[in-house]
Short mmCIF file of C-alpha atoms and ligand atoms in Angstrom, two decimals:
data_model
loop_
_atom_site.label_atom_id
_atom_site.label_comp_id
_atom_site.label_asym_id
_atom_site.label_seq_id
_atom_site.Cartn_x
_atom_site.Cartn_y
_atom_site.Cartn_z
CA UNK H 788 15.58 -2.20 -5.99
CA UNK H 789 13.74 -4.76 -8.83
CA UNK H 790 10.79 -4.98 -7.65
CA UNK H 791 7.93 -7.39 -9.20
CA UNK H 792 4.40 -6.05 -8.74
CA UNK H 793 1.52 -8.35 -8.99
CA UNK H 794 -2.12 -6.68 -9.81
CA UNK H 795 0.34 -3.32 -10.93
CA UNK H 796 -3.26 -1.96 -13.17
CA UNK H 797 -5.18 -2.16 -9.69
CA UNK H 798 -6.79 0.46 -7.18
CA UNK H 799 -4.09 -0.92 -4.73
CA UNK H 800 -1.37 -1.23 -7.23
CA UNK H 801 -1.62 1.90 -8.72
CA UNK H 802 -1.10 3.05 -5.37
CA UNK H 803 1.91 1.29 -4.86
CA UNK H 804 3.12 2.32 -8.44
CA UNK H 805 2.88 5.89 -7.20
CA UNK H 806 4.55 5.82 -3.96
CA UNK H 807 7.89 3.28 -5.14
CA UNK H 808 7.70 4.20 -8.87
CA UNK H 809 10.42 7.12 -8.95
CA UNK H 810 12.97 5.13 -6.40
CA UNK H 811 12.67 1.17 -8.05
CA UNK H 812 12.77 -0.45 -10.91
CA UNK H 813 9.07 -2.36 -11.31
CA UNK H 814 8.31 -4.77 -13.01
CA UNK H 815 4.53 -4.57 -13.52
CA UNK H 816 2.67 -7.61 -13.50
CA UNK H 817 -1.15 -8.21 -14.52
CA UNK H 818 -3.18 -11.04 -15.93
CA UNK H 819 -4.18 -8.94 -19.03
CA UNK H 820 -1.53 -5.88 -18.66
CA UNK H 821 1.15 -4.76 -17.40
CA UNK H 822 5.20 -5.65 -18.14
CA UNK H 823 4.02 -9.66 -17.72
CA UNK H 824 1.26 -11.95 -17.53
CA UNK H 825 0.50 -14.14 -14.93
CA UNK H 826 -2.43 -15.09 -12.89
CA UNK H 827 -2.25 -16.08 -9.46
CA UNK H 828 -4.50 -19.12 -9.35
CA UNK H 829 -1.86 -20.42 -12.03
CA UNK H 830 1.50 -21.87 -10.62
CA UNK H 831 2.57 -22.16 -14.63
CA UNK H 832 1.90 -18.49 -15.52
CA UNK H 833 3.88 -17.37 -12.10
CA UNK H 834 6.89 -19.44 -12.46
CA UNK H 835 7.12 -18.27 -16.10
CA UNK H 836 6.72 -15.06 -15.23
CA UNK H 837 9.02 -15.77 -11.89
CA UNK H 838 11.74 -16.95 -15.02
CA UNK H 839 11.51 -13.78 -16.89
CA UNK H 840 12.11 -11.62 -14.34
CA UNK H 841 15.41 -12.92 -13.25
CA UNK H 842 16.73 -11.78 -10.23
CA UNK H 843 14.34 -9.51 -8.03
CA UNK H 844 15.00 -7.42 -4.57
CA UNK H 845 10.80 -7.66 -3.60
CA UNK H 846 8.00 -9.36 -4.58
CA UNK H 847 4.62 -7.65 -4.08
CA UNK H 848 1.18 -8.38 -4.39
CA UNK H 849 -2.10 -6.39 -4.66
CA UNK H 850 -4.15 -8.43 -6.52
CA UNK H 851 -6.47 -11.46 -5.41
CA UNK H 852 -10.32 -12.65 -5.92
CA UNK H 853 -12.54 -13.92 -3.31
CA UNK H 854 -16.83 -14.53 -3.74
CA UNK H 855 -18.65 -11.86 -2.06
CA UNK H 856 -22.50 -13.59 -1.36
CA UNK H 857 -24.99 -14.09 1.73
CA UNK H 858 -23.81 -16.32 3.99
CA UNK H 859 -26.37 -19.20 3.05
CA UNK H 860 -25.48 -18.55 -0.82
CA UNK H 861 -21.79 -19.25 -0.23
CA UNK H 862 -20.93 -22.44 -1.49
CA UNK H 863 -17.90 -24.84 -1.72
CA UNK H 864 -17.14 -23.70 -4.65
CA UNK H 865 -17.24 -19.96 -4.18
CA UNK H 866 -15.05 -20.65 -0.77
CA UNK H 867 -12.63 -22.81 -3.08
CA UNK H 868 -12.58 -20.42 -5.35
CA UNK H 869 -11.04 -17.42 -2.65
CA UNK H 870 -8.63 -19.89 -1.15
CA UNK H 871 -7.23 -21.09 -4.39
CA UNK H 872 -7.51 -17.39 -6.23
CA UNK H 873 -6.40 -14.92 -3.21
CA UNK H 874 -4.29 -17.21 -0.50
CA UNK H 875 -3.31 -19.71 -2.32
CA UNK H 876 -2.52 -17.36 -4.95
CA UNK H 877 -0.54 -15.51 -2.48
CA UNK H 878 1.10 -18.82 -0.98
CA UNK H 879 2.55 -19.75 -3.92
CA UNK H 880 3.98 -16.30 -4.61
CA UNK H 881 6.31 -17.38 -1.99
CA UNK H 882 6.63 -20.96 -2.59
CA UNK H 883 7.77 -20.24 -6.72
CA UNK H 884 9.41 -16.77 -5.66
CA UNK H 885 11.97 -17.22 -3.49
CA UNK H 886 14.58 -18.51 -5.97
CA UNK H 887 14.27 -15.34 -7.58
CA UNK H 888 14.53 -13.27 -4.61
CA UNK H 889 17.91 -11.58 -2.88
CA UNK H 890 18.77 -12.29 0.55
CA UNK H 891 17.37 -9.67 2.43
CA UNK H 892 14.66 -9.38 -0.34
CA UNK H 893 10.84 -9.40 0.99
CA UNK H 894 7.40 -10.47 0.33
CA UNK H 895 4.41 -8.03 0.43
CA UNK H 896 0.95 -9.66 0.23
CA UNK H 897 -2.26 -8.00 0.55
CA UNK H 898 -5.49 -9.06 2.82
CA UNK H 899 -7.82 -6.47 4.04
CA UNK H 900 -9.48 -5.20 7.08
CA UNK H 901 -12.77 -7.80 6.59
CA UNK H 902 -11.16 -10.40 9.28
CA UNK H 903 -11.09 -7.16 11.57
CA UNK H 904 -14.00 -5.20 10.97
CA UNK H 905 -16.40 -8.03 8.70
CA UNK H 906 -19.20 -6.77 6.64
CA UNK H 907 -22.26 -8.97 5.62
CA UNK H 908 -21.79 -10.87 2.62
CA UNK H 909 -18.26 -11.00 3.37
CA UNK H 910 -17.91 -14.42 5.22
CA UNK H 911 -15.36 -15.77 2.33
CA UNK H 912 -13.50 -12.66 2.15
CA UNK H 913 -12.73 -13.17 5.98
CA UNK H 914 -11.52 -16.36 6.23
CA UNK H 915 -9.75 -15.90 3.12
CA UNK H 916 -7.91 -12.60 4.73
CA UNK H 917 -7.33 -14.30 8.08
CA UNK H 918 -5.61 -17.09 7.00
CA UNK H 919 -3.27 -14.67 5.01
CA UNK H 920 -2.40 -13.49 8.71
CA UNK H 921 -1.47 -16.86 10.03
CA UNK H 922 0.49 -17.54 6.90
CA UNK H 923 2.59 -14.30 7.01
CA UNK H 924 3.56 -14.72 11.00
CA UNK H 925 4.49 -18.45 10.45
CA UNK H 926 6.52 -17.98 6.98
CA UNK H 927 8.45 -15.22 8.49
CA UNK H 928 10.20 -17.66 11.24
CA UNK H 929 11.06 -19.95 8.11
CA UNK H 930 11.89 -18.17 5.24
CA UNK H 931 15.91 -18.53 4.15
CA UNK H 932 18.86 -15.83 3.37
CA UNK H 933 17.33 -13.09 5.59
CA UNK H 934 14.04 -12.70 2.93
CA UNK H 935 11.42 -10.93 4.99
CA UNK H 936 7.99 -10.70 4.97
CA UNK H 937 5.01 -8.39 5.38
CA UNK H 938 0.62 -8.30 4.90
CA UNK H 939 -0.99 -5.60 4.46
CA UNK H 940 -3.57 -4.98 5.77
CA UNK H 941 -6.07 -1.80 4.51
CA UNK H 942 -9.60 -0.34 5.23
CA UNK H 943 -11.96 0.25 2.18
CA UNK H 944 -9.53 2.61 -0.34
CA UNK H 945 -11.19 6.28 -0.38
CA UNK H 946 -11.02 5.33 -4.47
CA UNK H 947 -12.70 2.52 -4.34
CA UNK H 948 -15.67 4.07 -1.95
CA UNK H 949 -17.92 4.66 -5.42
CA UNK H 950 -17.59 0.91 -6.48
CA UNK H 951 -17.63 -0.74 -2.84
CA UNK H 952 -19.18 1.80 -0.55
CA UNK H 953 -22.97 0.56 -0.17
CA UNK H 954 -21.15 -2.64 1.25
CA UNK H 955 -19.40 -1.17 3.83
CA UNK H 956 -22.07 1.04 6.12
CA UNK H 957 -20.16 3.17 8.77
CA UNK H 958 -16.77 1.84 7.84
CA UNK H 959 -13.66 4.68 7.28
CA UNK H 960 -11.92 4.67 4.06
CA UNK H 961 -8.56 5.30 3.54
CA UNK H 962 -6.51 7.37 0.85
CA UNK H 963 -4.52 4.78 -1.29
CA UNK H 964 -1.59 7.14 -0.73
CA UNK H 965 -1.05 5.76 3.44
CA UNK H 966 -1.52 1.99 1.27
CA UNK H 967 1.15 2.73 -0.60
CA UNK H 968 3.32 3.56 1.95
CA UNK H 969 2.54 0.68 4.10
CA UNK H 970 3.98 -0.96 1.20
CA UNK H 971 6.93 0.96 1.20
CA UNK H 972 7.34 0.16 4.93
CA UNK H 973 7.94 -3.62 3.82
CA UNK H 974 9.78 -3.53 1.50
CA UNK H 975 12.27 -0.60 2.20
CA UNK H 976 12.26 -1.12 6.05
CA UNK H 977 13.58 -4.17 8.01
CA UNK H 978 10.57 -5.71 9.50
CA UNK H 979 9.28 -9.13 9.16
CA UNK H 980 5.93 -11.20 9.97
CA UNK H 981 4.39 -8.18 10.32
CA UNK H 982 0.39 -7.47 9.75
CA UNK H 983 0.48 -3.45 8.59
CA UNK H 984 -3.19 -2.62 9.48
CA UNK H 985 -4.10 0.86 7.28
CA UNK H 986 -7.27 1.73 8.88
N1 NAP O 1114 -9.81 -1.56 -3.08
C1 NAP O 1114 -9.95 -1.61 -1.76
O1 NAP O 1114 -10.58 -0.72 -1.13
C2 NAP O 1114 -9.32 -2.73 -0.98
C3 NAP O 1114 -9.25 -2.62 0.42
C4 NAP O 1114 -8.67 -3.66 1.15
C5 NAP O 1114 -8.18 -4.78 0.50
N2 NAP O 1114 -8.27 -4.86 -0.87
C6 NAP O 1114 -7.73 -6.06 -1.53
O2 NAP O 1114 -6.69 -5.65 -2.38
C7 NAP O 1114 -6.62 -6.51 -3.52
C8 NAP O 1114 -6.64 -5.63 -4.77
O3 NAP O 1114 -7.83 -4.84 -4.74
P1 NAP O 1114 -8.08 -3.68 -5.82
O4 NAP O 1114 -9.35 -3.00 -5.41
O5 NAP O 1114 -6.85 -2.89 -6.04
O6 NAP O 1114 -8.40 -4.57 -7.12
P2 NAP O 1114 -8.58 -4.10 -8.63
O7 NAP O 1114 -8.66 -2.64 -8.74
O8 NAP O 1114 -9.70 -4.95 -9.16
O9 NAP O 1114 -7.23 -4.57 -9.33
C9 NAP O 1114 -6.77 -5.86 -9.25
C10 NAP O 1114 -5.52 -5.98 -10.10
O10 NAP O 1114 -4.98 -7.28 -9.91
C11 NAP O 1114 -4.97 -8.02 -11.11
N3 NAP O 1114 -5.47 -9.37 -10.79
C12 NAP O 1114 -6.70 -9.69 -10.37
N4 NAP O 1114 -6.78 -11.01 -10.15
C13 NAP O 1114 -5.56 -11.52 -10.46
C14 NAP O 1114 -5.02 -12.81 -10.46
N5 NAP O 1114 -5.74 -13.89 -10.11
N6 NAP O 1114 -3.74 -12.97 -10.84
C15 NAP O 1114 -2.99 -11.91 -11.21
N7 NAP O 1114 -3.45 -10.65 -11.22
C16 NAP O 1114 -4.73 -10.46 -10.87
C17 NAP O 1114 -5.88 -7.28 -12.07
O11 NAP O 1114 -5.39 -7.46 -13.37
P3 NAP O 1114 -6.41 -7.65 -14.62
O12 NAP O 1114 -7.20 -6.37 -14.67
O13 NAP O 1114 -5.50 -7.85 -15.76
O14 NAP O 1114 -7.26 -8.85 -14.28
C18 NAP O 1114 -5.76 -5.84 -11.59
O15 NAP O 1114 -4.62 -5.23 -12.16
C19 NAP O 1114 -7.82 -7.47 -3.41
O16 NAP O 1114 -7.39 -8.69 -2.89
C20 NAP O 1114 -8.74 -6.76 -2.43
O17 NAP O 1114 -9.51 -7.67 -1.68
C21 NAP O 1114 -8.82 -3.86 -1.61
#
């Protein structure tokens, strides 16, 4: 399979690289590296990146900024910034993509388990995450030509515990090697409108 791989450079994508990297072609994508340059809260950037890539079997995403802050510190702008950076960001992945994509192909977008399981400081992070959820379950009943698609859904990365830890008291982590495969699920398996909690 082709498969495009937004935030490729990531904790997450790296992940991802690893567990589909010796069976697909990927096409790494990044804002600053990678194979092409494109940043989500940029419709121009994706559809020229969506141009260059031609024809693609799965589009998948591990990359997306939200505002982490106190809850009376968050303001409109720092929610507006999450909705148009990580969902929005996400959104349009499937509102530009799907030209590209093959019937059959699918769409694998990333949230996290802070909608599940919040953490303080995380209010924006939340939302942002649980409206991915409603998005998925709702696109799946629309989208054309058999294209599927899948969230995932993870638990603080074992690899990321150093940079994010202090934030998350008590939580598990999780190796990025089960993320990966979660990704694999999607995209290699049949389901659809699925949330693919790694916790
Ligand atoms: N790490 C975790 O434990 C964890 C757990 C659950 C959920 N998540 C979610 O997973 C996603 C990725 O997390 P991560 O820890 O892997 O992040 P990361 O290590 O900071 O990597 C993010 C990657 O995405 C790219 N990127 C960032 N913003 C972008 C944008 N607006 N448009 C295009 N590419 C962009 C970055 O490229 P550049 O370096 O070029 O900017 C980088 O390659 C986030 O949404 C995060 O909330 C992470």
């Amino acid at each position: 399979m082709k498969i495009l791989l937004f935030g490729a450079g990531g904790t997450i994508g790296q992940a991802v690289a690893r567990e589909l990297g010796s069976r697909h072609q990927l096409i790494r994508v990044g804002r600053t590296g990678g194979d092409l340059q494109a940043d989500l809260a940029d419709g121009a950037s994706l559809r020229a990146a969506f141009e260059k890539a031609g024809a693609i079997d799965a589009i998948a995403c591990a990359a997306g900024n939200v505002r982490f802050k106190p809850l009376d510190q968050l303001s409109d702008d720092d929610y507006r910034f999450g909705i148009e950076d990580k969902l929005l960001g996400q959104v349009r992945l499937v509102s530009l993509g799907g030209r590209q994509l093959s019937d059959g192909g699918s769409f694998t977008l990333i949230s996290g388990i802070l909608n599940y399981d919040p953490i303080a400081g995380g209010a924006s992070a939340s939302m942002v995450n649980g409206a991915l959820d409603g998005f998925v379950r709702a696109a799946a009943l629309e989208l054309p030509r058999g294209q599927r698609i899948n969230l995932v859904s993870p638990a603080l990365l074992d690899e990321s515990l150093t940079k994010y830890g202090a934030f998350f008291p008590g939580h598990e982590t999780v190796p990025g090697a089960r993320v990966g495969r979660a990704y694999a699920k999607s995209i290699e398996g049949r389901i659809t409108g699925q949330i693919i909690r790694v916790i």
